Amino acid sequence: MTIPRIGVTGVVRSWDGGERTGVNAAYVRAVIAAGGLPIVLSPLVGVAYAARSLDGLDGLVLTGGEDVDPSLYGTAPSPLLRTTDRARDLFELAAFAAARARALPVLGICRGIQLINVGLGGTLYQDLAAERPGAITHDPDGPRDRRIHGVTLEPESRTSHALGTTALQVNSLHHQGIRDLAPALRATGWADDGLVEAVELPADTDEGWLLAVQWHPEEMPAAGEARATPEPGLFRALVRAAQASRRTPDSMDAEVAERSVG
Ligand code: MN
């Protein structure tokens, strides 16, 4: 079986004195650990080639990072809005739309769940602490792998099946979150304060495989594991879905090989 190729959306940042493009190593490690071949997609590719950048890919991870530009969901910016990257927003929205058109499985992480919700017509809280008084702290100081709040999962959902549980403690590294859920999405996980922390496209429709969570499974090792060993459940589920929906099946590779020999 050929290893499924999984696109992982990247960032443009300044570090070590230069402008660079890449992605947190934890995402790349998580895809590899789950049996996928990660391909980092730079937003510098731009909207015009966002769809082409998915050629040959079998799945897509929309990763964490900047706040989504609120103009994309019809809201004026709050003073508490943090860094945005409109070029990244537009690249990822175009890549997400192209992935949907191609029925590629999609996994969203943190900003990814927010981008998916906006892409499908939902809205966001720009700052949870200000706009949702009484909410638990979703962006505490501390290590990225610290499990800080509970999440309850819908028993019959892709998310609970992938994780093998209906209740878990998760890390939390976000100050934004889902306000109005996009009509097509189904909420399947909630924080202790009721905030939506997991969404998916219903399995009983033709909408394709999509799962997104507000926490960072790639930074959250399974109990008793070293930090570099991500909790595998959600990434394994993505890789399995990618294998099931491969657009370039192994049989096609084999046919090409046969023809070239014959
Ligand atoms: Mn949270």
mmCIF file of C-alpha atoms and ligand atoms in Angstrom:
data_model
loop_
_atom_site.group_PDB
_atom_site.id
_atom_site.type_symbol
_atom_site.label_atom_id
_atom_site.label_comp_id
_atom_site.label_asym_id
_atom_site.label_seq_id
_atom_site.Cartn_x
_atom_site.Cartn_y
_atom_site.Cartn_z
ATOM 1 C CA MET A 1 0.000 0.000 0.000
ATOM 2 C CA THR A 2 1.382 3.399 -0.976
ATOM 3 C CA ILE A 3 1.755 5.899 1.851
ATOM 4 C CA PRO A 4 -0.957 8.587 1.638
ATOM 5 C CA ARG A 5 0.305 12.107 1.001
ATOM 6 C CA ILE A 6 -1.073 14.609 3.500
ATOM 7 C CA GLY A 7 -0.871 18.376 2.871
ATOM 8 C CA VAL A 8 -0.072 20.417 5.996
ATOM 9 C CA THR A 9 -0.709 24.166 5.757
ATOM 10 C CA GLY A 10 2.197 26.367 6.836
ATOM 11 C CA VAL A 11 2.925 29.886 8.012
ATOM 12 C CA VAL A 12 5.144 32.810 7.029
ATOM 13 C CA ARG A 13 7.025 34.180 10.039
ATOM 14 C CA SER A 14 10.163 36.045 10.945
ATOM 15 C CA TRP A 15 12.545 34.077 13.080
ATOM 16 C CA ASP A 16 16.304 33.841 13.513
ATOM 17 C CA GLY A 17 16.593 37.165 11.730
ATOM 18 C CA GLY A 18 14.955 36.089 8.504
ATOM 19 C CA GLU A 19 11.539 35.698 6.913
ATOM 20 C CA ARG A 20 10.764 31.999 6.709
ATOM 21 C CA THR A 21 7.938 29.686 5.748
ATOM 22 C CA GLY A 22 7.249 26.355 7.370
ATOM 23 C CA VAL A 23 5.186 24.697 10.050
ATOM 24 C CA ASN A 24 5.537 23.488 13.633
ATOM 25 C CA ALA A 25 7.460 20.217 13.612
ATOM 26 C CA ALA A 26 4.785 18.631 15.811
ATOM 27 C CA TYR A 27 2.294 18.493 12.898
ATOM 28 C CA VAL A 28 4.842 16.865 10.611
ATOM 29 C CA ARG A 29 5.778 14.316 13.291
ATOM 30 C CA ALA A 30 2.120 13.548 13.975
ATOM 31 C CA VAL A 31 1.372 12.803 10.305
ATOM 32 C CA ILE A 32 4.456 10.586 10.029
ATOM 33 C CA ALA A 33 3.608 8.767 13.277
ATOM 34 C CA ALA A 34 0.099 8.117 11.913
ATOM 35 C CA GLY A 35 1.463 6.545 8.721
ATOM 36 C CA GLY A 36 1.155 9.502 6.349
ATOM 37 C CA LEU A 37 3.675 11.386 4.209
ATOM 38 C CA PRO A 38 3.455 15.089 5.152
ATOM 39 C CA ILE A 39 3.795 17.746 2.440
ATOM 40 C CA VAL A 40 4.038 21.307 3.799
ATOM 41 C CA LEU A 41 1.950 23.840 1.839
ATOM 42 C CA SER A 42 3.198 27.429 2.068
ATOM 43 C CA PRO A 43 0.599 30.204 1.913
ATOM 44 C CA LEU A 44 3.094 32.019 -0.340
ATOM 45 C CA VAL A 45 1.756 29.785 -3.132
ATOM 46 C CA GLY A 46 -1.276 32.093 -3.150
ATOM 47 C CA VAL A 47 -4.927 31.684 -4.043
ATOM 48 C CA ALA A 48 -4.352 31.194 -7.780
ATOM 49 C CA TYR A 49 -2.470 27.931 -7.214
ATOM 50 C CA ALA A 50 -4.103 26.772 -3.985
ATOM 51 C CA ALA A 51 -6.047 24.040 -5.786
ATOM 52 C CA ARG A 52 -3.038 22.946 -7.856
ATOM 53 C CA SER A 53 -1.022 22.640 -4.654
ATOM 54 C CA LEU A 54 -3.334 19.755 -3.686
ATOM 55 C CA ASP A 55 -2.510 17.726 -6.818
ATOM 56 C CA GLY A 56 -1.330 14.289 -5.792
ATOM 57 C CA LEU A 57 -2.422 14.736 -2.189
ATOM 58 C CA ASP A 58 -4.768 12.352 -0.406
ATOM 59 C CA GLY A 59 -5.692 14.508 2.607
ATOM 60 C CA LEU A 60 -5.260 17.957 4.150
ATOM 61 C CA VAL A 61 -4.440 19.283 7.636
ATOM 62 C CA LEU A 62 -5.425 22.898 8.350
ATOM 63 C CA THR A 63 -3.091 23.938 11.164
ATOM 64 C CA GLY A 64 -3.059 26.441 14.027
ATOM 65 C CA GLY A 65 -1.765 30.010 14.063
ATOM 66 C CA GLU A 66 -3.047 33.514 13.545
ATOM 67 C CA ASP A 67 -6.549 34.851 14.183
ATOM 68 C CA VAL A 68 -8.868 34.643 11.185
ATOM 69 C CA ASP A 69 -9.588 38.084 9.678
ATOM 70 C CA PRO A 70 -13.088 38.968 11.030
ATOM 71 C CA SER A 71 -14.050 40.678 7.759
ATOM 72 C CA LEU A 72 -14.235 37.139 6.356
ATOM 73 C CA TYR A 73 -17.249 36.484 8.588
ATOM 74 C CA GLY A 74 -18.737 39.951 8.274
ATOM 75 C CA THR A 75 -17.590 41.475 11.572
ATOM 76 C CA ALA A 76 -15.519 44.564 12.379
ATOM 77 C CA PRO A 77 -12.231 43.868 14.165
ATOM 78 C CA SER A 78 -12.311 43.880 17.962
ATOM 79 C CA PRO A 79 -9.532 45.764 19.807
ATOM 80 C CA LEU A 80 -8.646 42.351 21.249
ATOM 81 C CA LEU A 81 -8.069 40.807 17.837
ATOM 82 C CA ARG A 82 -4.471 39.536 17.633
ATOM 83 C CA THR A 83 -2.216 38.994 14.618
ATOM 84 C CA THR A 84 -3.954 38.127 11.358
ATOM 85 C CA ASP A 85 -2.524 37.048 8.002
ATOM 86 C CA ARG A 86 -5.067 37.711 5.281
ATOM 87 C CA ALA A 87 -2.933 36.066 2.597
ATOM 88 C CA ARG A 88 -2.844 32.878 4.669
ATOM 89 C CA ASP A 89 -6.599 33.089 5.306
ATOM 90 C CA LEU A 90 -7.340 33.361 1.591
ATOM 91 C CA PHE A 91 -4.880 30.605 0.628
ATOM 92 C CA GLU A 92 -6.324 28.215 3.208
ATOM 93 C CA LEU A 93 -9.945 29.029 2.332
ATOM 94 C CA ALA A 94 -9.144 28.314 -1.329
ATOM 95 C CA ALA A 95 -7.282 25.104 -0.457
ATOM 96 C CA PHE A 96 -10.141 24.007 1.800
ATOM 97 C CA ALA A 97 -12.720 24.655 -0.931
ATOM 98 C CA ALA A 98 -10.590 22.720 -3.421
ATOM 99 C CA ALA A 99 -10.186 19.830 -0.967
ATOM 100 C CA ARG A 100 -13.970 19.698 -0.554
ATOM 101 C CA ALA A 101 -14.479 19.745 -4.331
ATOM 102 C CA ARG A 102 -12.069 16.799 -4.628
ATOM 103 C CA ALA A 103 -13.567 14.954 -1.638
ATOM 104 C CA LEU A 104 -10.182 14.942 0.127
ATOM 105 C CA PRO A 105 -10.386 14.152 3.854
ATOM 106 C CA VAL A 106 -9.684 17.260 5.975
ATOM 107 C CA LEU A 107 -8.467 17.523 9.581
ATOM 108 C CA GLY A 108 -8.614 20.973 11.217
ATOM 109 C CA ILE A 109 -6.576 21.879 14.315
ATOM 110 C CA CYS A 110 -7.187 25.008 16.476
ATOM 111 C CA ARG A 111 -7.194 27.849 13.918
ATOM 112 C CA GLY A 112 -8.138 25.080 11.473
ATOM 113 C CA ILE A 113 -11.525 24.453 13.135
ATOM 114 C CA GLN A 114 -12.124 28.207 13.079
ATOM 115 C CA LEU A 115 -11.157 28.561 9.418
ATOM 116 C CA ILE A 116 -13.407 25.628 8.456
ATOM 117 C CA ASN A 117 -16.318 27.169 10.352
ATOM 118 C CA VAL A 118 -15.800 30.525 8.619
ATOM 119 C CA GLY A 119 -15.320 28.841 5.238
ATOM 120 C CA LEU A 120 -18.706 27.138 5.613
ATOM 121 C CA GLY A 121 -20.518 30.299 6.753
ATOM 122 C CA GLY A 122 -20.081 30.342 10.551
ATOM 123 C CA THR A 123 -18.702 33.077 12.833
ATOM 124 C CA LEU A 124 -16.116 33.323 15.636
ATOM 125 C CA TYR A 125 -15.621 34.877 19.024
ATOM 126 C CA GLN A 126 -12.701 37.275 18.491
ATOM 127 C CA ASP A 127 -11.671 37.021 22.143
ATOM 128 C CA LEU A 128 -13.286 34.408 24.376
ATOM 129 C CA ALA A 129 -12.389 36.047 27.706
ATOM 130 C CA ALA A 130 -14.036 39.344 26.689
ATOM 131 C CA GLU A 131 -16.995 38.044 24.700
ATOM 132 C CA ARG A 132 -17.890 35.013 26.769
ATOM 133 C CA PRO A 133 -17.710 36.029 30.428
ATOM 134 C CA GLY A 134 -17.527 33.093 32.802
ATOM 135 C CA ALA A 135 -15.809 30.889 30.264
ATOM 136 C CA ILE A 136 -12.908 28.786 31.453
ATOM 137 C CA THR A 137 -9.419 29.951 30.501
ATOM 138 C CA HIS A 138 -8.631 28.608 27.044
ATOM 139 C CA ASP A 139 -5.211 30.236 26.613
ATOM 140 C CA PRO A 140 -3.357 29.787 29.908
ATOM 141 C CA ASP A 141 0.366 30.337 30.216
ATOM 142 C CA GLY A 142 2.317 27.129 30.427
ATOM 143 C CA PRO A 143 3.577 24.225 28.372
ATOM 144 C CA ARG A 144 1.779 23.455 25.110
ATOM 145 C CA ASP A 145 1.170 19.847 26.085
ATOM 146 C CA ARG A 146 -0.561 20.574 29.408
ATOM 147 C CA ARG A 147 -4.079 19.138 29.553
ATOM 148 C CA ILE A 148 -6.033 22.033 30.975
ATOM 149 C CA HIS A 149 -9.774 21.408 30.504
ATOM 150 C CA GLY A 150 -12.259 18.648 29.846
ATOM 151 C CA VAL A 151 -14.043 17.932 26.573
ATOM 152 C CA THR A 152 -17.179 15.809 26.270
ATOM 153 C CA LEU A 153 -17.680 14.061 22.930
ATOM 154 C CA GLU A 154 -20.871 12.923 21.203
ATOM 155 C CA PRO A 155 -20.848 9.121 21.551
ATOM 156 C CA GLU A 156 -21.809 8.433 17.932
ATOM 157 C CA SER A 157 -19.294 10.617 16.133
ATOM 158 C CA ARG A 158 -16.138 10.366 14.064
ATOM 159 C CA THR A 159 -14.298 12.179 16.868
ATOM 160 C CA SER A 160 -15.230 9.801 19.691
ATOM 161 C CA HIS A 161 -14.668 6.764 17.471
ATOM 162 C CA ALA A 162 -11.222 8.062 16.470
ATOM 163 C CA LEU A 163 -10.237 8.695 20.088
ATOM 164 C CA GLY A 164 -11.995 5.700 21.603
ATOM 165 C CA THR A 165 -13.595 7.774 24.360
ATOM 166 C CA THR A 166 -16.391 10.253 25.041
ATOM 167 C CA ALA A 167 -14.527 12.326 27.643
ATOM 168 C CA LEU A 168 -10.944 13.537 27.726
ATOM 169 C CA GLN A 169 -8.703 16.269 29.093
ATOM 170 C CA VAL A 170 -7.143 18.448 26.391
ATOM 171 C CA ASN A 171 -4.557 21.170 26.022
ATOM 172 C CA SER A 172 -5.900 24.592 25.062
ATOM 173 C CA LEU A 173 -3.930 27.288 23.220
ATOM 174 C CA HIS A 174 -6.613 29.545 21.754
ATOM 175 C CA HIS A 175 -8.284 32.854 22.583
ATOM 176 C CA GLN A 176 -10.838 32.608 19.758
ATOM 177 C CA GLY A 177 -13.535 30.028 19.181
ATOM 178 C CA ILE A 178 -16.717 29.104 17.328
ATOM 179 C CA ARG A 179 -19.637 31.483 17.934
ATOM 180 C CA ASP A 180 -22.261 30.563 15.318
ATOM 181 C CA LEU A 181 -21.738 27.078 13.951
ATOM 182 C CA ALA A 182 -21.800 26.806 10.138
ATOM 183 C CA PRO A 183 -25.052 25.141 8.992
ATOM 184 C CA ALA A 184 -23.321 22.155 7.374
ATOM 185 C CA LEU A 185 -21.271 21.293 10.467
ATOM 186 C CA ARG A 186 -22.252 19.118 13.373
ATOM 187 C CA ALA A 187 -20.799 19.921 16.800
ATOM 188 C CA THR A 188 -19.485 16.722 18.385
ATOM 189 C CA GLY A 189 -17.358 17.998 21.287
ATOM 190 C CA TRP A 190 -17.780 20.665 23.970
ATOM 191 C CA ALA A 191 -15.522 22.139 26.640
ATOM 192 C CA ASP A 192 -16.691 22.194 30.260
ATOM 193 C CA ASP A 193 -18.051 25.738 29.650
ATOM 194 C CA GLY A 194 -20.071 24.693 26.597
ATOM 195 C CA LEU A 195 -17.694 26.044 23.935
ATOM 196 C CA VAL A 196 -17.687 23.918 20.778
ATOM 197 C CA GLU A 197 -14.321 22.109 20.625
ATOM 198 C CA ALA A 198 -14.986 19.474 17.929
ATOM 199 C CA VAL A 199 -16.961 19.536 14.684
ATOM 200 C CA GLU A 200 -17.398 17.209 11.746
ATOM 201 C CA LEU A 201 -19.419 16.709 8.608
ATOM 202 C CA PRO A 202 -22.067 14.101 9.352
ATOM 203 C CA ALA A 203 -20.992 10.604 8.335
ATOM 204 C CA ASP A 204 -24.471 9.869 6.910
ATOM 205 C CA THR A 205 -24.160 12.454 4.103
ATOM 206 C CA ASP A 206 -22.057 12.629 0.932
ATOM 207 C CA GLU A 207 -20.230 15.677 2.252
ATOM 208 C CA GLY A 208 -16.909 13.877 2.685
ATOM 209 C CA TRP A 209 -14.654 13.158 5.657
ATOM 210 C CA LEU A 210 -14.027 16.234 7.787
ATOM 211 C CA LEU A 211 -13.116 16.459 11.438
ATOM 212 C CA ALA A 212 -11.783 19.465 13.336
ATOM 213 C CA VAL A 213 -10.859 20.130 16.950
ATOM 214 C CA GLN A 214 -10.034 23.221 18.942
ATOM 215 C CA TRP A 215 -7.206 21.586 20.897
ATOM 216 C CA HIS A 216 -3.739 20.503 19.698
ATOM 217 C CA PRO A 217 -3.531 16.691 19.542
ATOM 218 C CA GLU A 218 -0.148 16.972 17.793
ATOM 219 C CA GLU A 219 1.280 18.598 20.944
ATOM 220 C CA MET A 220 -0.584 16.355 23.371
ATOM 221 C CA PRO A 221 1.188 13.043 23.880
ATOM 222 C CA ALA A 222 -0.790 9.985 24.859
ATOM 223 C CA ALA A 223 -0.660 9.353 28.595
ATOM 224 C CA GLY A 224 2.801 8.206 29.654
ATOM 225 C CA GLU A 225 4.422 8.986 26.303
ATOM 226 C CA ALA A 226 7.277 11.370 25.582
ATOM 227 C CA ARG A 227 6.357 14.831 24.280
ATOM 228 C CA ALA A 228 7.520 13.995 20.764
ATOM 229 C CA THR A 229 4.971 11.156 20.596
ATOM 230 C CA PRO A 230 1.661 12.763 19.608
ATOM 231 C CA GLU A 231 -1.641 11.257 20.586
ATOM 232 C CA PRO A 232 -2.296 9.268 17.429
ATOM 233 C CA GLY A 233 -6.078 8.911 17.257
ATOM 234 C CA LEU A 234 -7.181 11.865 15.137
ATOM 235 C CA PHE A 235 -4.199 11.763 12.752
ATOM 236 C CA ARG A 236 -4.642 7.993 12.296
ATOM 237 C CA ALA A 237 -8.308 8.569 11.467
ATOM 238 C CA LEU A 238 -7.296 11.145 8.833
ATOM 239 C CA VAL A 239 -4.694 8.820 7.309
ATOM 240 C CA ARG A 240 -7.205 5.940 7.196
ATOM 241 C CA ALA A 241 -9.759 8.190 5.479
ATOM 242 C CA ALA A 242 -7.061 9.352 3.048
ATOM 243 C CA GLN A 243 -6.177 5.742 2.216
ATOM 244 C CA ALA A 244 -9.850 4.962 1.626
ATOM 245 C CA SER A 245 -10.363 7.885 -0.740
ATOM 246 C CA ARG A 246 -7.079 7.887 -2.651
ATOM 247 C CA ARG A 247 -7.457 9.590 -6.009
ATOM 248 C CA THR A 248 -4.411 7.805 -7.424
ATOM 249 C CA PRO A 249 -4.939 4.237 -6.261
ATOM 250 C CA ASP A 250 -2.064 1.809 -6.158
ATOM 251 C CA SER A 251 -3.778 -0.153 -8.929
ATOM 252 C CA MET A 252 -3.288 2.858 -11.230
ATOM 253 C CA ASP A 253 0.429 3.010 -10.367
ATOM 254 C CA ALA A 254 0.606 -0.726 -11.065
ATOM 255 C CA GLU A 255 -1.133 -0.302 -14.437
ATOM 256 C CA VAL A 256 1.330 2.380 -15.480
ATOM 257 C CA ALA A 257 4.222 0.147 -14.433
ATOM 258 C CA GLU A 258 2.763 -2.789 -16.378
ATOM 259 C CA ARG A 259 2.300 -0.712 -19.505
ATOM 260 C CA SER A 260 5.833 0.602 -19.387
ATOM 261 C CA VAL A 261 7.133 -2.959 -19.038
ATOM 262 C CA GLY A 262 4.775 -4.415 -21.689
HETATM 263 MN MN MN B 1 -10.080 25.063 24.764
#
